[in-house]
Every structure is written in structure tokens, then in C-alpha cells.
Amino acid sequence: MSGHTTLAPAGTAAKRKEARTVILSSYLGSTIEFYDFLLYATAAAVAFPKVFFAGTDEWVGVVAAYATFAAGYVARPLGGIIFGHFGDKVGRKGMLIISMAMMGIASTLIGLIPGAGVIGPWGAVILVLLRVCQGIAVGGEWGGAALMALEHADPKRRGFAASFVNAGAPTGAVLGTLVMGAFSALPQDAFLAWGWRVPFLLSFVLLIVGIFVRLRVSESPIFAEAVAKEEAQGAKRKIPLLDVLRRPKALIMIMFAGAAGFGLQVVLPTFSVTYAVSKGAPQQGVLYAFAGASAISIVFVLLGGRLSDRFGRRPVMITGLALFIAYLFPMFGMLGSGNVAMVFVAFTVALILHSSLYGPLAAFVSEQFGTTSRYTGAAVGYQLATLIGAGFTPGIIAGLYKDSGQSILPVVVFLSVMALVSIVFIALTRESKNNDLTTVR
């Protein structure tokens, strides 16, 4: 047992301090990563159709821009596989540093791509390639950040600790939307020529901050102990992906259980922004309304994680999805009002309801897997959920809206069915809040 004592801090106070440091670093790192990743969503709604798909019908350009957006989600499971493999073999910390560097560089380069007027369709091609790099990076980021928070936390507060990682998404959305909103105040020609690029170029500054934060945290003690035990027993290290695929049920269940959460999440900064602007609300006002609502939702994401520690992951998540289904028609009614205050209320209520699903999700997913395959299982399952739930949803609902003569009914039906599917799979998945994370299986 001497090996064990060298891996853990010297006392309870030291453990708690280390856990707080790791949780904070996971939150900040996740914020920076999602600033980059979700900034693309806002740009796809307000800039890319005119910059890279100029000359097409307005809604055709929107659908095309959302198709490039989907490329990032297609790449996310690949990132989960790559980073998950090495994260389970080598360690969590190193993979987090690499994923952040990859994201920051790709995002900075997006800000430098010439538009269609300069290099024609090649601008869109480069955009897709860099979006794929973003997807691979965030596919590796989430799993490592969630596991670092989860595996350092008090077992009774794992949902709360892991929710800080998911709270990074709305925080990143706030930062990205505020920055993009500020530059959208420029004259339209200036915004489309260079204004939209500045938020992406700022990614390089955030990259430096993020790397500094990541270098200050220690490796997961649960992972280090599991590796030490395997080495002491002379056990051969398994290939993490094959270990996960031998028991595919957990992967399939969390993939469909989480899909609606991502679908509903991504609809808000993409289609909903475009929809509100098309109904007469000012673009800058809509962006700021979404940013304000996202800021409020950060607290509720953490509350969702905390409630799941008390009541369980499944009851909290199912309640949030059911309420969101009931809210869809009123939400689009307010978004289509042309009034910024009503748009703000619509976004705020939507994100509060979504938080009750999103807060517990990081712990819910990660707790389904054993230590030496947890990075791979959690990352791949989570990213497959984002792919089927969010990757194509903006394009699908924009197409449904356009093809139905701009009726919101097929959009609501599509999102409702998606939410119902996730409710069923959450209900069928075992409750995980009391799982023993030290079990190696």
C-alpha cells in the first residue's frame, strides 16, 4: 500500500485544495475550448453564409454554413477515440494540453481564411478542414477535463464537481457571443470583411492562458492508482477502445440518452438566433440576449449537477427534458416576437431547463465506465451523442423550416421526438451516482 500513499496528497485539507484546483482548471480549460468551438456556431449564423457562400439564396447559404458546422461534430468521436486511447494509456493531463493547443491553433487560422470573393469555393474547403480539427480537439478535451474533475472529487459531490466542466460550455458561449456581438455593431461591410475574424484571432491569446492553467494541475489519483495496481500485478494493459466495445450497451445507452441535450443546446445559438433576426429583432440585440441568458444558465448547470448528487442523475435529467418539450412552442413564439426583451426571456428559460439535463450529464456519462477505459468510453460515448444530437440538427431544422414555407411546426415536432427518445434511454440506463470509480473493469 506504500505506492498508494505516494499518489495522494498528505491529508484531507490538501486533497480538497488539490480537488478545487483541478476543478477550477477543468472549468477554465473547458471555457476556452468551448469559446472556440461555439464561436463557430455564432459565426455560422451571422457571417459565414455571406462570407463563404455569397451569391446563394439566404436560407440556402444558412443551410450550407450549418453543414460546415456539422463537420466539427462528425470529427468529435474521432477525437474521443484518439485522445481517449492515450488518456487511458499515458494519462489525462498530457492529452488536455495537446487538445487545447490543437483547438487554439485551428481557431486562430479560421480567422485568417480568405472569403469566397478572394479564393472562391476553396475558402469553404479550408473552413471545413479547420472545423474538423476543432472537432477532434474538443472530442479529446471534454473527456479528459470531466475525468480530472470527477476522479479528484469527493464521491458524494461528483455530479457537482463534473458539472463545472459542462458549465464551461455556456461560459464559453457567453464570451464568444459577447465578442462577436460587439463586432457585429460595425457596419455590415466592415463586419463581413474583417470584424467577424477578430474573435477567432483572439483564440491565440486564450490558448496561452489555457496552457498555463493546464500545466499547474496534477494527474488523476484514481487513474495513477489503477495503473500502479496493474503494473504490480503484472497485468497486460488492454486496448481501451476494444475494452469498451466488448460491452457496447453502455456506449449505446449514453449516446442516445445524451443526444437531445446537445440537439436542444445547439439549436439556440444557431437556428434560433437566425430565426429571431429574420422575424425583425436586431442582430446585435439577439446575440446579447443569448449571451445574457447563457450567463444566467451557468449557475443552473452547477445546480443541476448538485441536485443529481442528492436525487440521482436520471430523475433530474428526465424532468428537464420533459419540461423542455412543453416549452418549445412558447419559446419560438417569443423568439419570433421581434422584441429583444422577449427573445432574452425565451433564451433564459430554455437554458435553465436545459441545465437540469446538462449539469448531471458529465458525471452520468463518465460513471458508466471502469478506470482504465473511462477516458475512451466517456469521450467516445459523449461525442457520439453530440454527433447524432447536434451535428446535423441545425441543418435539418433549417431545411424543415425552409421546405415547409417557414412554418415552425415541423421544427418543434423534430425536437420533441428527439427529446422523447433521450428520455426513454435515460430511463433505461442504470443510476450511476453511487458507482465505485476505483473499480477496474
Short mmCIF file of C-alpha atoms in Angstrom, two decimals:
data_model
loop_
_atom_site.label_atom_id
_atom_site.label_comp_id
_atom_site.label_asym_id
_atom_site.label_seq_id
_atom_site.Cartn_x
_atom_site.Cartn_y
_atom_site.Cartn_z
CA MET A 1 0.00 0.00 0.00
CA SER A 2 3.03 2.27 0.11
CA GLY A 3 2.54 3.02 -3.57
CA HIS A 4 -0.92 4.33 -2.81
CA THR A 5 0.22 6.84 -0.20
CA THR A 6 2.72 8.40 -2.57
CA LEU A 7 -0.03 9.13 -5.06
CA ALA A 8 -2.40 11.02 -2.78
CA PRO A 9 -1.86 14.38 -1.04
CA ALA A 10 -0.82 14.21 2.60
CA GLY A 11 -4.16 14.98 4.25
CA THR A 12 -7.82 15.75 3.79
CA ALA A 13 -7.23 19.52 3.57
CA ALA A 14 -4.55 19.03 0.94
CA LYS A 15 -6.83 16.70 -1.05
CA ARG A 16 -9.62 19.23 -1.01
CA LYS A 17 -7.31 22.03 -2.10
CA GLU A 18 -5.96 19.91 -4.93
CA ALA A 19 -9.53 18.97 -5.97
CA ARG A 20 -10.54 22.64 -6.07
CA THR A 21 -7.51 23.48 -8.20
CA VAL A 22 -8.27 20.68 -10.65
CA ILE A 23 -11.98 21.57 -10.87
CA LEU A 24 -11.11 25.23 -11.50
CA SER A 25 -8.59 24.30 -14.18
CA SER A 26 -11.12 21.97 -15.84
CA TYR A 27 -13.70 24.77 -15.82
CA LEU A 28 -11.32 27.35 -17.27
CA GLY A 29 -9.94 24.94 -19.86
CA SER A 30 -13.43 23.89 -20.91
CA THR A 31 -14.47 27.56 -21.14
CA ILE A 32 -11.61 28.32 -23.51
CA GLU A 33 -12.23 25.24 -25.64
CA PHE A 34 -15.94 25.94 -25.95
CA TYR A 35 -15.34 29.62 -26.64
CA ASP A 36 -13.54 28.46 -29.77
CA PHE A 37 -15.95 25.67 -30.67
CA LEU A 38 -19.21 27.56 -30.08
CA LEU A 39 -17.91 30.80 -31.56
CA TYR A 40 -18.11 28.93 -34.84
CA ALA A 41 -21.84 28.36 -34.24
CA THR A 42 -22.47 32.09 -33.88
CA ALA A 43 -20.35 32.90 -36.92
CA ALA A 44 -22.23 30.24 -38.91
CA ALA A 45 -25.45 32.08 -38.07
CA VAL A 46 -24.38 35.68 -38.75
CA ALA A 47 -21.30 35.71 -41.05
CA PHE A 48 -20.36 32.51 -42.87
CA PRO A 49 -23.40 32.37 -45.22
CA LYS A 50 -22.42 35.77 -46.68
CA VAL A 51 -18.61 35.33 -46.50
CA PHE A 52 -18.15 31.79 -47.80
CA PHE A 53 -21.45 31.18 -49.62
CA ALA A 54 -22.07 34.58 -51.18
CA GLY A 55 -24.47 34.71 -54.10
CA THR A 56 -26.81 31.95 -52.91
CA ASP A 57 -30.37 32.25 -51.61
CA GLU A 58 -30.36 33.44 -47.96
CA TRP A 59 -31.63 30.19 -46.41
CA VAL A 60 -29.59 28.05 -48.84
CA GLY A 61 -26.50 29.84 -47.55
CA VAL A 62 -27.61 29.26 -43.97
CA VAL A 63 -28.07 25.52 -44.59
CA ALA A 64 -24.65 25.33 -46.30
CA ALA A 65 -22.96 27.14 -43.40
CA TYR A 66 -24.59 24.75 -40.92
CA ALA A 67 -23.26 21.84 -42.98
CA THR A 68 -19.70 23.06 -42.32
CA PHE A 69 -20.69 23.40 -38.67
CA ALA A 70 -21.68 19.71 -38.67
CA ALA A 71 -18.18 18.71 -39.78
CA GLY A 72 -16.89 19.51 -36.31
CA TYR A 73 -19.40 17.15 -34.73
CA VAL A 74 -18.56 14.37 -37.18
CA ALA A 75 -14.91 14.68 -36.09
CA ARG A 76 -15.59 14.74 -32.35
CA PRO A 77 -15.92 10.94 -31.91
CA LEU A 78 -12.59 10.54 -33.71
CA GLY A 79 -11.06 12.93 -31.21
CA GLY A 80 -12.61 10.91 -28.40
CA ILE A 81 -11.04 7.72 -29.74
CA ILE A 82 -7.57 9.20 -30.27
CA PHE A 83 -7.29 11.20 -27.08
CA GLY A 84 -9.21 8.60 -25.08
CA HIS A 85 -6.75 5.87 -26.07
CA PHE A 86 -3.69 7.82 -24.98
CA GLY A 87 -5.51 9.31 -22.00
CA ASP A 88 -6.21 5.80 -20.70
CA LYS A 89 -2.72 4.60 -21.56
CA VAL A 90 -0.50 7.56 -20.69
CA GLY A 91 -2.60 9.87 -18.54
CA ARG A 92 -5.26 12.57 -18.57
CA LYS A 93 -3.13 15.68 -18.12
CA GLY A 94 -0.91 15.47 -21.21
CA MET A 95 -3.85 14.90 -23.53
CA LEU A 96 -5.59 18.00 -22.21
CA ILE A 97 -2.59 20.16 -23.07
CA ILE A 98 -2.38 18.76 -26.61
CA SER A 99 -6.12 19.11 -27.25
CA MET A 100 -6.08 22.75 -26.15
CA ALA A 101 -3.12 23.59 -28.40
CA MET A 102 -4.85 21.97 -31.37
CA MET A 103 -8.08 23.88 -30.76
CA GLY A 104 -6.38 27.25 -30.31
CA ILE A 105 -4.32 26.96 -33.49
CA ALA A 106 -7.27 25.79 -35.62
CA SER A 107 -9.50 28.60 -34.36
CA THR A 108 -6.85 31.24 -34.99
CA LEU A 109 -6.41 30.00 -38.55
CA ILE A 110 -10.18 30.20 -39.19
CA GLY A 111 -9.88 33.94 -38.65
CA LEU A 112 -7.35 34.11 -41.48
CA ILE A 113 -9.29 32.26 -44.23
CA PRO A 114 -9.98 34.43 -47.30
CA GLY A 115 -13.63 34.70 -48.32
CA ALA A 116 -15.37 33.42 -51.46
CA GLY A 117 -14.65 36.69 -53.23
CA VAL A 118 -10.90 36.04 -52.98
CA ILE A 119 -10.39 32.29 -53.38
CA GLY A 120 -13.85 31.10 -54.37
CA PRO A 121 -15.01 27.72 -53.00
CA TRP A 122 -11.57 26.96 -51.53
CA GLY A 123 -12.44 29.17 -48.57
CA ALA A 124 -15.28 26.81 -47.65
CA VAL A 125 -12.99 23.78 -48.12
CA ILE A 126 -10.37 25.20 -45.75
CA LEU A 127 -13.12 26.14 -43.33
CA VAL A 128 -14.33 22.53 -43.22
CA LEU A 129 -10.80 21.17 -42.68
CA LEU A 130 -10.17 23.51 -39.76
CA ARG A 131 -13.60 22.73 -38.35
CA VAL A 132 -12.64 19.04 -38.38
CA CYS A 133 -9.50 19.92 -36.39
CA GLN A 134 -11.69 21.78 -33.90
CA GLY A 135 -13.92 18.75 -33.61
CA ILE A 136 -11.02 16.37 -32.95
CA ALA A 137 -9.65 18.73 -30.31
CA VAL A 138 -12.90 19.20 -28.40
CA GLY A 139 -13.58 15.48 -28.73
CA GLY A 140 -10.47 14.86 -26.66
CA GLU A 141 -10.88 17.85 -24.36
CA TRP A 142 -14.21 17.05 -22.77
CA GLY A 143 -13.41 13.52 -21.61
CA GLY A 144 -10.11 14.48 -20.00
CA ALA A 145 -11.49 17.57 -18.28
CA ALA A 146 -14.55 15.72 -16.96
CA LEU A 147 -12.48 12.82 -15.66
CA MET A 148 -9.92 15.05 -13.97
CA ALA A 149 -12.73 16.79 -12.05
CA LEU A 150 -14.63 13.57 -11.37
CA GLU A 151 -11.65 11.49 -10.24
CA HIS A 152 -10.31 14.15 -7.87
CA ALA A 153 -13.72 14.86 -6.27
CA ASP A 154 -15.39 13.68 -3.07
CA PRO A 155 -17.55 10.67 -4.10
CA LYS A 156 -20.66 12.38 -2.71
CA ARG A 157 -20.07 15.51 -4.81
CA ARG A 158 -19.04 14.03 -8.13
CA GLY A 159 -22.04 15.37 -10.03
CA PHE A 160 -21.35 18.88 -8.77
CA ALA A 161 -17.61 18.65 -9.49
CA ALA A 162 -18.06 17.31 -13.02
CA SER A 163 -20.76 19.89 -13.78
CA PHE A 164 -18.06 22.59 -13.75
CA VAL A 165 -16.74 21.10 -16.99
CA ASN A 166 -20.14 21.42 -18.65
CA ALA A 167 -20.52 24.91 -17.15
CA GLY A 168 -17.55 25.82 -19.34
CA ALA A 169 -19.80 25.49 -22.40
CA PRO A 170 -22.23 28.32 -21.53
CA THR A 171 -19.34 30.39 -20.17
CA GLY A 172 -17.51 29.97 -23.46
CA ALA A 173 -20.72 30.77 -25.30
CA VAL A 174 -21.09 33.99 -23.29
CA LEU A 175 -17.56 35.10 -24.10
CA GLY A 176 -17.84 34.19 -27.77
CA THR A 177 -21.26 35.77 -28.22
CA LEU A 178 -20.27 38.98 -26.42
CA VAL A 179 -17.15 39.36 -28.52
CA MET A 180 -18.94 38.54 -31.77
CA GLY A 181 -21.85 40.77 -30.74
CA ALA A 182 -19.50 43.69 -30.13
CA PHE A 183 -18.01 43.40 -33.59
CA SER A 184 -21.41 42.89 -35.21
CA ALA A 185 -22.12 46.52 -34.26
CA LEU A 186 -19.75 47.51 -37.07
CA PRO A 187 -21.23 48.49 -40.42
CA GLN A 188 -22.24 45.32 -42.26
CA ASP A 189 -19.50 45.62 -44.86
CA ALA A 190 -16.79 46.03 -42.23
CA PHE A 191 -18.17 43.19 -40.13
CA LEU A 192 -18.20 40.78 -43.07
CA ALA A 193 -14.79 41.95 -44.32
CA TRP A 194 -12.84 41.70 -41.07
CA GLY A 195 -14.97 42.18 -37.95
CA TRP A 196 -16.04 38.54 -37.58
CA ARG A 197 -12.39 37.45 -37.81
CA VAL A 198 -11.15 39.21 -34.67
CA PRO A 199 -12.92 36.89 -32.17
CA PHE A 200 -11.20 33.91 -33.82
CA LEU A 201 -7.79 35.61 -33.75
CA LEU A 202 -8.23 36.22 -30.02
CA SER A 203 -8.19 32.44 -29.61
CA PHE A 204 -4.40 32.54 -29.65
CA VAL A 205 -4.36 34.71 -26.53
CA LEU A 206 -6.75 32.34 -24.77
CA LEU A 207 -4.55 29.43 -25.82
CA ILE A 208 -1.60 30.86 -23.90
CA VAL A 209 -3.75 31.33 -20.78
CA GLY A 210 -5.18 27.82 -21.08
CA ILE A 211 -1.81 26.09 -21.44
CA PHE A 212 -0.53 27.92 -18.36
CA VAL A 213 -3.53 26.72 -16.33
CA ARG A 214 -3.26 23.14 -17.56
CA LEU A 215 0.42 22.84 -16.67
CA ARG A 216 -0.36 23.52 -12.99
CA VAL A 217 -2.60 20.51 -12.27
CA SER A 218 -1.62 17.01 -11.15
CA GLU A 219 -2.56 13.69 -12.75
CA SER A 220 -5.76 11.93 -11.66
CA PRO A 221 -5.05 9.92 -8.47
CA ILE A 222 -7.61 7.23 -9.35
CA PHE A 223 -6.01 6.69 -12.75
CA ALA A 224 -2.48 6.67 -11.29
CA GLU A 225 -3.50 4.13 -8.65
CA ALA A 226 -5.23 1.88 -11.20
CA VAL A 227 -2.12 1.85 -13.40
CA ALA A 228 0.11 1.13 -10.40
CA LYS A 229 -2.09 -1.83 -9.42
CA GLU A 230 -1.98 -3.28 -12.91
CA GLU A 231 1.79 -2.95 -13.05
CA ALA A 232 2.19 -4.54 -9.59
CA GLN A 233 0.05 -7.48 -10.68
CA GLY A 234 1.93 -7.81 -13.98
CA ALA A 235 -1.35 -7.44 -15.88
CA LYS A 236 -1.17 -6.68 -19.58
CA ARG A 237 -2.67 -3.29 -20.43
CA LYS A 238 -5.78 -3.66 -22.58
CA ILE A 239 -6.60 -1.54 -25.63
CA PRO A 240 -9.20 0.85 -24.13
CA LEU A 241 -11.44 1.07 -27.21
CA LEU A 242 -11.67 -2.71 -27.54
CA ASP A 243 -12.45 -2.95 -23.84
CA VAL A 244 -15.33 -0.50 -24.30
CA LEU A 245 -16.62 -2.21 -27.45
CA ARG A 246 -16.72 -5.61 -25.72
CA ARG A 247 -19.59 -4.19 -23.66
CA PRO A 248 -21.28 -1.82 -26.14
CA LYS A 249 -24.51 -1.44 -24.18
CA ALA A 250 -23.19 1.42 -22.04
CA LEU A 251 -21.91 3.23 -25.14
CA ILE A 252 -25.22 2.91 -26.98
CA MET A 253 -27.31 3.93 -23.98
CA ILE A 254 -25.40 7.10 -23.20
CA MET A 255 -25.19 8.01 -26.88
CA PHE A 256 -28.96 8.20 -27.24
CA ALA A 257 -29.57 9.38 -23.68
CA GLY A 258 -27.45 12.48 -24.25
CA ALA A 259 -28.39 13.22 -27.87
CA ALA A 260 -31.36 15.51 -27.20
CA GLY A 261 -29.40 17.61 -24.74
CA PHE A 262 -26.93 18.50 -27.45
CA GLY A 263 -29.61 18.94 -30.10
CA LEU A 264 -31.54 21.42 -27.98
CA GLN A 265 -28.34 23.15 -26.91
CA VAL A 266 -27.07 23.77 -30.42
CA VAL A 267 -30.42 24.97 -31.76
CA LEU A 268 -30.24 28.06 -29.56
CA PRO A 269 -27.07 29.80 -30.87
CA THR A 270 -27.68 28.71 -34.47
CA PHE A 271 -31.21 28.35 -35.83
CA SER A 272 -32.88 30.28 -33.00
CA VAL A 273 -30.59 33.29 -33.50
CA THR A 274 -31.21 33.25 -37.25
CA TYR A 275 -34.97 32.81 -36.68
CA ALA A 276 -35.22 35.71 -34.22
CA VAL A 277 -33.28 38.03 -36.54
CA SER A 278 -35.42 37.01 -39.54
CA LYS A 279 -38.53 38.00 -37.55
CA GLY A 280 -37.31 41.56 -37.05
CA ALA A 281 -35.19 41.51 -33.90
CA PRO A 282 -31.85 43.36 -34.25
CA GLN A 283 -28.90 41.01 -34.73
CA GLN A 284 -26.73 42.55 -32.03
CA GLY A 285 -29.62 42.58 -29.55
CA VAL A 286 -30.32 38.89 -30.19
CA LEU A 287 -26.65 37.98 -29.66
CA TYR A 288 -26.53 39.90 -26.40
CA ALA A 289 -29.82 38.34 -25.29
CA PHE A 290 -28.33 34.89 -25.83
CA ALA A 291 -25.13 35.89 -24.01
CA GLY A 292 -27.09 37.17 -21.02
CA ALA A 293 -29.21 34.03 -20.86
CA SER A 294 -26.10 31.85 -21.11
CA ALA A 295 -24.50 33.74 -18.21
CA ILE A 296 -27.55 33.05 -16.04
CA SER A 297 -27.57 29.39 -17.04
CA ILE A 298 -24.04 28.80 -15.68
CA VAL A 299 -25.38 28.78 -12.12
CA PHE A 300 -28.16 26.39 -13.09
CA VAL A 301 -25.76 23.95 -14.74
CA LEU A 302 -23.92 23.70 -11.41
CA LEU A 303 -27.25 23.43 -9.57
CA GLY A 304 -28.27 20.58 -11.88
CA GLY A 305 -25.08 18.73 -11.00
CA ARG A 306 -25.64 19.31 -7.29
CA LEU A 307 -29.27 18.14 -7.44
CA SER A 308 -28.13 14.97 -9.18
CA ASP A 309 -25.85 14.21 -6.23
CA ARG A 310 -28.90 14.26 -3.99
CA PHE A 311 -31.69 12.82 -6.13
CA GLY A 312 -29.78 10.86 -8.77
CA ARG A 313 -28.73 11.66 -12.32
CA ARG A 314 -31.76 10.18 -14.09
CA PRO A 315 -34.67 11.96 -12.32
CA VAL A 316 -33.10 15.39 -12.76
CA MET A 317 -32.27 14.82 -16.45
CA ILE A 318 -35.68 13.37 -17.36
CA THR A 319 -37.50 16.25 -15.66
CA GLY A 320 -35.51 18.82 -17.61
CA LEU A 321 -36.21 17.17 -20.97
CA ALA A 322 -39.93 16.78 -20.29
CA LEU A 323 -40.26 20.45 -19.38
CA PHE A 324 -38.31 21.49 -22.45
CA ILE A 325 -40.72 19.63 -24.73
CA ALA A 326 -43.65 21.52 -23.17
CA TYR A 327 -41.77 24.79 -23.63
CA LEU A 328 -40.88 24.53 -27.35
CA PHE A 329 -43.94 26.27 -28.81
CA PRO A 330 -43.90 29.17 -26.31
CA MET A 331 -40.14 29.54 -26.88
CA PHE A 332 -40.44 30.01 -30.64
CA GLY A 333 -43.40 32.32 -30.10
CA MET A 334 -41.22 34.63 -28.03
CA LEU A 335 -38.23 34.29 -30.37
CA GLY A 336 -40.45 35.36 -33.28
CA SER A 337 -41.83 38.41 -31.49
CA GLY A 338 -39.21 40.82 -32.84
CA ASN A 339 -38.77 42.11 -29.29
CA VAL A 340 -35.30 41.74 -27.76
CA ALA A 341 -36.67 41.52 -24.20
CA MET A 342 -38.93 38.63 -25.17
CA VAL A 343 -36.06 36.96 -27.01
CA PHE A 344 -33.98 37.24 -23.83
CA VAL A 345 -36.74 35.61 -21.76
CA ALA A 346 -37.08 32.84 -24.35
CA PHE A 347 -33.36 32.05 -24.25
CA THR A 348 -33.18 32.29 -20.44
CA VAL A 349 -36.00 29.86 -19.72
CA ALA A 350 -34.73 27.47 -22.39
CA LEU A 351 -31.22 27.38 -20.96
CA ILE A 352 -32.45 26.99 -17.37
CA LEU A 353 -34.48 23.95 -18.39
CA HIS A 354 -31.60 22.61 -20.42
CA SER A 355 -29.25 22.99 -17.43
CA SER A 356 -31.11 20.36 -15.45
CA LEU A 357 -30.08 17.88 -18.14
CA TYR A 358 -26.67 19.30 -18.92
CA GLY A 359 -25.46 19.69 -15.33
CA PRO A 360 -25.59 15.97 -14.39
CA LEU A 361 -24.56 14.76 -17.85
CA ALA A 362 -20.78 14.76 -17.34
CA ALA A 363 -20.99 12.54 -14.26
CA PHE A 364 -23.77 10.41 -15.76
CA VAL A 365 -21.64 9.55 -18.80
CA SER A 366 -18.28 9.11 -17.05
CA GLU A 367 -19.61 6.89 -14.27
CA GLN A 368 -20.62 4.16 -16.72
CA PHE A 369 -17.02 3.00 -17.36
CA GLY A 370 -14.09 1.47 -15.49
CA THR A 371 -10.94 3.46 -14.69
CA THR A 372 -8.57 2.21 -17.37
CA SER A 373 -11.11 2.64 -20.18
CA ARG A 374 -13.07 5.57 -18.72
CA TYR A 375 -11.48 8.30 -20.85
CA THR A 376 -12.17 6.35 -24.05
CA GLY A 377 -15.67 5.24 -23.08
CA ALA A 378 -16.81 8.61 -21.76
CA ALA A 379 -15.24 10.61 -24.58
CA VAL A 380 -16.50 8.39 -27.40
CA GLY A 381 -19.99 7.97 -25.92
CA TYR A 382 -20.33 11.68 -25.23
CA GLN A 383 -19.05 12.69 -28.66
CA LEU A 384 -21.30 10.19 -30.47
CA ALA A 385 -24.18 11.77 -28.57
CA THR A 386 -23.11 15.20 -29.81
CA LEU A 387 -22.83 13.86 -33.35
CA ILE A 388 -26.31 12.37 -33.60
CA GLY A 389 -27.90 15.06 -31.43
CA ALA A 390 -26.21 18.25 -32.54
CA GLY A 391 -24.08 17.67 -35.60
CA PHE A 392 -26.85 17.74 -38.17
CA THR A 393 -29.72 19.26 -36.18
CA PRO A 394 -29.22 22.92 -37.22
CA GLY A 395 -29.09 21.95 -40.90
CA ILE A 396 -32.07 19.59 -40.60
CA ILE A 397 -34.35 22.07 -38.87
CA ALA A 398 -33.27 24.93 -41.14
CA GLY A 399 -34.20 22.68 -44.09
CA LEU A 400 -37.52 21.71 -42.48
CA TYR A 401 -38.31 25.35 -41.84
CA LYS A 402 -37.44 26.39 -45.40
CA ASP A 403 -39.25 23.50 -47.09
CA SER A 404 -42.44 23.94 -45.03
CA GLY A 405 -42.91 27.53 -46.12
CA GLN A 406 -41.24 28.80 -42.94
CA SER A 407 -43.58 27.01 -40.54
CA ILE A 408 -42.21 26.33 -37.07
CA LEU A 409 -44.38 23.21 -36.56
CA PRO A 410 -42.00 20.64 -38.15
CA VAL A 411 -39.12 22.12 -36.14
CA VAL A 412 -40.99 21.62 -32.87
CA VAL A 413 -42.05 18.09 -33.84
CA PHE A 414 -38.48 17.11 -34.74
CA LEU A 415 -37.04 18.46 -31.47
CA SER A 416 -39.82 16.88 -29.41
CA VAL A 417 -39.24 13.42 -30.91
CA MET A 418 -35.53 13.76 -30.27
CA ALA A 419 -36.18 14.64 -26.62
CA LEU A 420 -38.60 11.74 -26.15
CA VAL A 421 -36.00 9.28 -27.48
CA SER A 422 -33.47 10.55 -24.95
CA ILE A 423 -35.98 10.30 -22.11
CA VAL A 424 -36.53 6.63 -22.92
CA PHE A 425 -32.81 5.83 -22.98
CA ILE A 426 -32.11 7.75 -19.77
CA ALA A 427 -34.88 5.79 -18.07
CA LEU A 428 -33.39 2.50 -19.30
CA THR A 429 -29.85 3.36 -18.15
CA ARG A 430 -28.85 2.36 -14.63
CA GLU A 431 -28.48 5.05 -11.97
CA SER A 432 -24.78 5.77 -11.53
CA LYS A 433 -24.35 8.27 -8.70
CA ASN A 434 -23.24 5.60 -6.22
CA ASN A 435 -20.90 3.71 -8.56
CA ASP A 436 -17.42 2.93 -7.24
CA LEU A 437 -14.98 4.72 -9.56
CA THR A 438 -11.99 2.78 -8.27
CA THR A 439 -13.33 -0.43 -9.81
CA VAL A 440 -11.21 -1.52 -12.77
CA ARG A 441 -13.35 -3.49 -15.19
#
